[in-house]
């Protein structure tokens, strides 16, 4: 059977950050995280188009009006490519079983960071029998080679970055090299996405994600990035990034953006070059970006502000220097204070991420982080519970401490953590996270400041929705 049509999809298994390898968060369980367009599927779709394949993209958790079985029958794809998360993989793979019940010879392919580090021995459950292939690594550089091999009856064992079953045994081919020239990738196939469904929570307008770079040299013990994207930072050129922004404006009328990178501000000179290119083209856009607290200069933040940036998200993680050192963050509490204050001085809003529940943490350590979150002038905060992904130093740590009592599947960051600490149970971590959120967002001064910031009915409705979500996920949520 020749592969001519491919359905690329996120399965209807709840709202998760799929394709966000280092952060596979449960969006419904979060306080403030919003849904993002499936750029990973969009990149693969564009690559498949280059070899003559007809792709279809479905984001079923977001596209409530679409049905998986209906699409299988109407589109009649020859291949499925599904984005999975570690948390949901067993539920995700059930959709391959459903597909093979509808079309027995359909080829099923799963992709996601899970396959880079998960042991092959974990694939021996029955649900994996319906997965023909798994892609591990940068899927855009692998998927076309897999399709080409299958269409030309070539030996797939020569395709790097694949997992498949042969003679009743799972085989893992050597890893595919990282894509060095990110400018060589076609832009994501946004014409196949429902762009109007991906909304900026701050404005209520459509927002697109622009992948600006990949890789991070940091050594944080909890992070998958060095494994998934490498320690070398690979950056797109300013021209290529802004060309994609212009396409979003001209073809899709999208003027708000999330500049996604493993750390956007790692190279201040490059950031300024991107900002200057936006300004040179006189693009009236607004955007947000993520950043480490160092290295970062006030001059860089000023250029970002001039180019339309209005919010920076900082990975602060902890209010304890001891914890920051143990997690190998490469930054201190003073660095965090300096970064947030710089952003505020140039007029940028700040979104601060914190992590709770590292193996060494006691209640007083987490209380210190909660107090710190209210001490610094951050406008928004999210509190994750530390998750030990396969392949990370944190995973080895919790395994050696005897804290793992189950497979690392079925968890989420917020209401069902994978493990507790040496001193705190999983239920105690859930309680402390709720306490962190409520004590941050229900401060009278914070509520007043938020109301003064609201400048339109649309923004009021949007903030009300997120406020109700916060209440639902803290006061009324049970695991």
XYZ file of C-alpha atoms in Angstrom:
479
model
C 0.000 0.000 0.000
C 1.375 3.397 -1.003
C 1.100 6.191 1.546
C -0.659 9.136 -0.045
C -2.713 10.639 2.790
C -1.660 11.155 6.408
C -3.790 12.220 9.379
C -1.674 14.005 12.004
C -3.512 14.465 15.294
C -3.646 15.108 18.991
C -5.957 12.459 20.470
C -9.085 13.429 22.428
C -7.490 12.567 25.776
C -7.751 15.897 27.564
C -5.900 19.165 27.037
C -2.159 18.656 27.364
C 0.836 20.541 26.049
C 1.649 18.070 23.299
C 4.694 18.780 21.188
C 6.124 20.801 24.107
C 8.721 18.206 24.964
C 10.076 19.681 28.170
C 6.654 20.659 29.505
C 3.856 18.155 28.885
C 1.492 19.897 31.270
C -2.171 19.177 31.869
C -3.721 22.467 30.731
C -7.072 21.826 32.411
C -5.354 21.351 35.752
C -3.310 24.527 35.486
C -4.264 27.960 36.735
C -3.100 30.049 33.785
C -1.586 27.925 30.992
C -3.458 28.264 27.704
C -3.769 25.952 24.722
C -1.250 26.376 21.922
C -1.454 25.446 18.256
C 0.070 22.050 17.328
C 3.181 23.381 15.608
C 4.885 19.989 15.785
C 2.098 18.536 13.624
C 2.220 21.619 11.406
C 5.931 21.206 10.725
C 5.527 17.524 9.865
C 2.578 18.295 7.584
C 4.658 20.850 5.667
C 7.547 18.398 5.301
C 5.164 15.690 4.035
C 3.740 18.091 1.458
C 7.239 18.485 0.020
C 7.238 14.776 -0.908
C 3.747 14.810 -2.396
C 1.732 13.596 0.604
C -1.707 15.045 1.414
C -1.859 15.788 5.164
C -4.759 16.589 7.476
C -4.272 18.034 10.978
C -6.724 17.485 13.810
C -6.374 18.774 17.369
C -9.297 16.818 18.795
C -9.200 18.153 22.387
C -9.585 21.666 20.938
C -11.690 20.925 17.842
C -14.736 19.734 19.744
C -16.813 19.582 16.567
C -14.559 16.957 14.958
C -14.742 13.199 15.460
C -11.867 10.746 15.059
C -13.830 7.860 13.540
C -15.724 10.190 11.204
C -12.402 11.578 9.952
C -10.983 8.080 9.495
C -13.881 7.152 7.251
C -14.159 10.451 5.357
C -10.464 11.248 4.837
C -9.412 7.573 4.621
C -5.751 8.123 5.557
C -3.047 5.563 4.815
C -1.036 6.614 7.862
C -1.728 8.131 11.281
C 0.809 10.249 13.150
C -0.185 10.918 16.754
C 1.498 13.218 19.260
C 1.693 11.621 22.720
C 2.738 12.642 26.219
C 4.288 10.484 28.913
C 1.295 11.173 31.140
C -1.297 9.981 28.626
C 0.519 7.473 26.430
C -1.552 4.411 27.308
C -4.839 6.244 26.720
C -3.391 7.807 23.566
C -2.459 4.461 22.050
C -6.034 3.226 22.402
C -6.794 5.404 19.369
C -4.501 3.263 17.239
C -6.595 0.245 18.235
C -9.753 2.115 17.232
C -8.153 3.050 13.907
C -7.128 -0.513 13.093
C -10.670 -1.672 13.834
C -11.838 0.773 11.147
C -8.993 0.181 8.670
C -6.903 -2.890 9.371
C -3.896 -1.997 7.202
C -3.515 1.618 8.329
C 0.035 2.455 9.435
C 0.226 3.935 12.925
C 3.051 6.216 14.056
C 3.453 7.840 17.480
C 5.814 10.729 18.188
C 6.926 12.481 21.334
C 9.792 12.990 23.757
C 8.662 9.919 25.710
C 10.249 7.642 23.123
C 13.708 9.169 23.496
C 14.186 8.006 27.066
C 11.519 5.425 27.963
C 12.959 1.893 28.193
C 11.886 -0.514 25.448
C 10.817 -2.944 28.172
C 7.956 -0.557 28.996
C 6.460 -1.192 25.525
C 5.418 -4.749 26.303
C 1.859 -3.899 27.315
C -0.907 -4.970 24.951
C -1.830 -1.419 23.945
C 1.582 -0.992 22.254
C 0.723 -3.786 19.817
C -1.338 -1.299 17.806
C 1.644 1.047 17.314
C 3.592 0.223 14.157
C 6.290 2.858 14.604
C 7.420 5.479 17.085
C 9.502 8.475 16.071
C 12.008 9.792 18.584
C 13.975 12.973 18.025
C 13.111 15.919 15.798
C 10.176 14.484 13.882
C 10.412 16.895 10.933
C 13.758 15.337 10.022
C 12.502 11.757 10.284
C 8.905 11.488 9.088
C 9.646 12.042 5.379
C 12.383 9.409 5.451
C 10.012 6.883 7.043
C 7.310 7.521 4.436
C 9.861 7.342 1.613
C 11.212 4.020 2.907
C 7.726 2.509 3.193
C 6.631 3.772 -0.229
C 9.746 2.351 -1.891
C 9.856 -0.952 0.017
C 13.156 -0.038 1.656
C 14.428 -1.438 4.938
C 13.146 0.903 7.665
C 15.953 -0.188 9.984
C 18.159 2.259 8.073
C 15.911 5.178 9.045
C 17.383 6.893 12.098
C 15.142 7.902 14.987
C 12.665 4.997 14.766
C 11.268 2.386 17.126
C 9.427 -0.599 15.645
C 8.733 -4.243 16.304
C 10.625 -6.960 14.439
C 10.347 -10.681 15.168
C 8.253 -9.893 18.236
C 10.995 -7.638 19.633
C 11.128 -3.839 19.838
C 13.999 -2.326 17.841
C 15.417 1.179 18.280
C 17.483 2.559 15.401
C 20.319 5.038 16.064
C 19.213 8.610 16.804
C 18.688 11.054 13.983
C 21.061 14.052 14.112
C 19.651 17.381 15.213
C 18.536 19.725 12.436
C 21.377 22.250 12.409
C 19.843 24.704 9.942
C 16.409 25.521 11.340
C 15.912 28.056 8.532
C 15.736 25.078 6.150
C 12.427 23.931 7.651
C 9.210 25.009 5.927
C 6.845 27.043 8.083
C 4.129 25.039 9.899
C 1.047 24.283 7.779
C -1.217 26.778 9.510
C -3.774 26.491 6.708
C -4.554 23.051 8.184
C -5.041 24.406 11.717
C -8.075 26.092 13.278
C -6.105 29.212 14.171
C -9.121 30.997 15.641
C -9.293 28.431 18.461
C -5.883 29.276 19.941
C -6.470 32.362 22.037
C -4.125 34.664 23.927
C -5.440 34.493 27.522
C -4.452 38.101 28.115
C -6.378 39.616 25.179
C -8.835 37.052 23.849
C -7.322 37.322 20.346
C -5.825 34.516 18.208
C -2.174 33.790 18.952
C 0.441 31.835 16.994
C 3.528 30.098 18.326
C 6.826 30.903 16.611
C 9.608 28.393 17.305
C 12.650 30.685 17.365
C 15.405 28.317 18.503
C 16.075 24.896 19.980
C 18.495 23.659 22.608
C 19.746 24.879 25.981
C 23.193 24.611 27.639
C 21.773 24.596 31.189
C 22.049 21.464 33.342
C 18.777 21.570 35.328
C 18.199 18.105 36.760
C 14.479 17.993 35.900
C 14.590 19.173 32.291
C 14.337 17.095 29.122
C 15.674 19.819 26.838
C 19.343 18.685 26.694
C 18.097 15.202 25.791
C 15.384 16.257 23.346
C 16.927 19.348 21.728
C 20.576 19.190 22.736
C 22.834 21.442 24.785
C 23.869 23.488 21.759
C 21.493 26.365 20.991
C 20.420 26.320 17.332
C 18.906 29.639 16.343
C 16.840 30.667 13.344
C 17.936 33.828 11.580
C 16.114 37.053 12.389
C 14.955 37.260 8.763
C 13.495 33.749 8.782
C 11.647 34.331 12.065
C 10.147 37.616 10.921
C 9.243 36.150 7.512
C 7.077 33.635 9.382
C 5.535 36.420 11.461
C 4.655 38.302 8.273
C 3.059 35.168 6.822
C 0.901 34.879 9.955
C -0.174 38.515 9.598
C -0.815 38.490 5.848
C -2.350 35.022 5.399
C -4.071 34.391 8.724
C -4.577 37.848 10.269
C -2.709 36.783 13.413
C -0.900 39.624 15.164
C -0.129 38.122 18.567
C 2.655 35.618 19.144
C 4.380 33.364 21.636
C 8.089 33.206 20.806
C 8.884 29.678 21.865
C 12.444 28.682 22.651
C 14.084 26.486 25.223
C 15.393 29.814 26.440
C 14.798 32.840 24.219
C 17.252 35.267 25.828
C 20.315 33.000 25.997
C 22.016 35.164 23.321
C 21.275 38.841 23.904
C 22.843 39.958 20.597
C 20.639 37.573 18.599
C 17.504 38.678 20.494
C 18.262 42.302 19.634
C 18.724 41.350 15.956
C 15.250 39.766 15.925
C 13.769 42.862 17.560
C 15.477 45.185 15.083
C 14.119 43.148 12.158
C 10.565 43.457 13.525
C 10.998 47.212 13.958
C 12.600 47.625 10.506
C 9.546 46.057 8.874
C 7.237 48.244 10.980
C 5.213 45.262 12.199
C 2.566 46.201 14.754
C 2.506 42.990 16.759
C 2.440 41.953 20.398
C 4.299 38.968 21.751
C 5.513 37.082 24.793
C 8.680 35.078 25.349
C 10.263 32.859 27.961
C 13.621 33.525 29.585
C 16.115 32.327 32.113
C 16.859 34.926 34.754
C 20.475 35.021 33.535
C 22.159 35.942 31.262
C 19.823 38.870 30.679
C 20.407 42.585 30.213
C 18.093 45.545 30.659
C 19.087 46.764 27.186
C 17.803 43.489 25.679
C 14.510 43.860 27.523
C 14.186 47.430 26.222
C 14.623 46.221 22.631
C 12.035 43.505 23.242
C 9.593 46.111 24.552
C 10.199 48.355 21.502
C 9.527 45.400 19.176
C 6.137 44.602 20.721
C 6.937 42.264 23.609
C 4.676 42.899 26.587
C 5.317 39.879 28.838
C 8.308 37.736 29.773
C 7.921 34.337 31.433
C 10.721 33.469 33.840
C 11.588 29.990 35.070
C 12.392 30.924 38.659
C 11.536 27.523 40.191
C 12.367 28.187 43.859
C 12.785 30.843 46.523
C 15.522 28.799 48.181
C 19.169 29.107 47.127
C 19.758 25.631 48.516
C 17.084 24.153 46.251
C 18.312 26.138 43.239
C 21.807 24.749 43.785
C 20.595 21.166 44.209
C 18.489 21.348 41.026
C 21.530 22.791 39.173
C 19.562 25.813 38.018
C 22.668 27.930 37.533
C 20.975 30.948 39.114
C 20.266 32.363 42.551
C 17.364 34.047 44.287
C 19.171 37.372 43.769
C 19.367 36.688 40.021
C 15.604 36.137 39.943
C 14.904 39.356 41.843
C 17.192 41.291 39.488
C 15.579 39.852 36.320
C 11.988 40.475 37.403
C 12.787 43.999 38.567
C 14.531 44.788 35.264
C 11.490 43.620 33.320
C 9.192 45.765 35.451
C 11.434 48.825 35.008
C 11.146 48.671 31.209
C 7.366 48.164 31.391
C 7.055 44.422 30.764
C 4.634 42.156 32.571
C 6.128 39.072 34.184
C 4.932 35.492 34.472
C 6.905 33.440 36.977
C 7.068 29.650 37.075
C 7.861 27.804 40.279
C 8.411 24.112 40.993
C 7.449 22.338 44.189
C 8.220 18.866 45.469
C 11.854 18.051 44.792
C 13.035 14.954 46.709
C 14.923 16.951 49.352
C 12.154 19.454 50.026
C 10.345 19.700 53.343
C 7.235 21.741 54.009
C 9.318 24.735 55.103
C 11.242 24.715 51.785
C 8.007 24.937 49.818
C 6.630 27.583 52.168
C 9.785 29.605 51.449
C 9.059 29.434 47.709
C 5.433 30.464 48.265
C 6.540 33.496 50.289
C 9.106 34.417 47.646
C 6.504 34.307 44.852
C 4.636 37.107 46.622
C 7.757 39.081 47.458
C 8.859 39.694 43.866
C 6.709 41.829 41.526
C 5.445 39.089 39.208
C 2.055 39.620 37.568
C 1.189 35.958 37.054
C 2.482 32.773 38.631
C 2.155 29.046 38.061
C 3.283 26.344 40.453
C 4.246 22.975 38.988
C 4.921 19.838 40.966
C 8.316 18.440 39.971
C 8.011 15.489 37.586
C 10.847 12.961 37.132
C 10.879 12.274 33.387
C 12.707 9.205 32.138
C 16.300 10.087 31.268
C 16.670 13.063 33.601
C 18.940 13.284 36.625
C 15.822 13.851 38.731
C 14.438 10.483 37.622
C 17.617 8.716 38.745
C 17.485 10.610 42.028
C 13.917 9.615 42.924
C 14.603 6.041 41.818
C 17.684 5.812 44.041
C 15.741 7.349 46.935
C 13.020 4.706 46.519
C 10.351 7.330 45.850
C 8.966 5.787 42.660
C 6.129 3.406 43.415
C 4.679 3.164 39.904
C 5.443 3.783 36.266
C 5.755 7.452 35.373
C 2.544 7.466 33.364
C -0.928 8.711 34.182
C 0.311 11.625 36.298
C -0.073 15.332 35.757
C 1.825 18.307 37.131
C -1.057 19.636 39.141
C -3.609 17.229 40.577
C -1.876 13.846 40.332
C 1.896 14.180 40.826
C 4.127 11.268 39.899
C 5.952 11.081 43.234
C 6.158 12.686 46.647
C 9.326 13.837 48.396
C 11.309 12.164 51.172
C 9.232 14.203 53.623
C 5.920 14.946 51.899
C 3.276 12.712 50.352
C 1.747 13.329 46.952
C -1.462 14.523 48.632
C 0.514 17.000 50.736
C 2.138 18.377 47.567
C -1.281 18.846 45.977
C -2.430 20.742 49.068
C 0.678 22.941 49.090
C 0.259 23.778 45.408
C -3.341 24.848 46.040
C -2.157 26.953 48.951
C 0.481 28.582 46.728
C -2.050 29.531 44.052
C -4.705 30.826 46.427
C -2.277 32.839 48.528
C -0.791 34.392 45.375
C -3.971 35.226 43.448
C -6.366 36.058 46.293
C -4.306 38.851 47.835
C -6.532 41.975 48.045
C -3.829 44.180 46.498
C -3.374 41.713 43.645
C -7.111 41.578 42.915
C -7.325 45.391 42.909
C -4.299 45.701 40.606
C -5.823 43.170 38.208
C -9.137 45.022 38.007
C -7.313 48.297 37.313
C -5.436 46.563 34.472
C -8.623 45.370 32.746
C -9.342 47.813 29.930
C -12.095 46.156 27.877
C -15.110 43.868 28.148
C -13.223 41.175 26.232
C -10.322 41.308 28.675
C -12.742 41.256 31.615
C -14.489 38.160 30.229
C -11.153 36.472 29.650
C -9.855 37.205 33.143
C -13.162 36.077 34.631
C -12.843 32.757 32.806
C -9.345 32.185 34.136
C -10.410 33.262 37.607
C -13.200 30.690 37.604
C -10.741 28.088 36.323
C -8.414 28.905 39.216
C -11.235 28.467 41.728
C -12.342 25.213 40.099
C -8.820 23.754 40.142
C -7.960 24.768 43.682
C -11.013 25.001 45.907
C -13.251 22.375 44.298
C -10.759 20.041 42.594
C -10.239 16.618 44.031
C -7.825 14.095 42.632
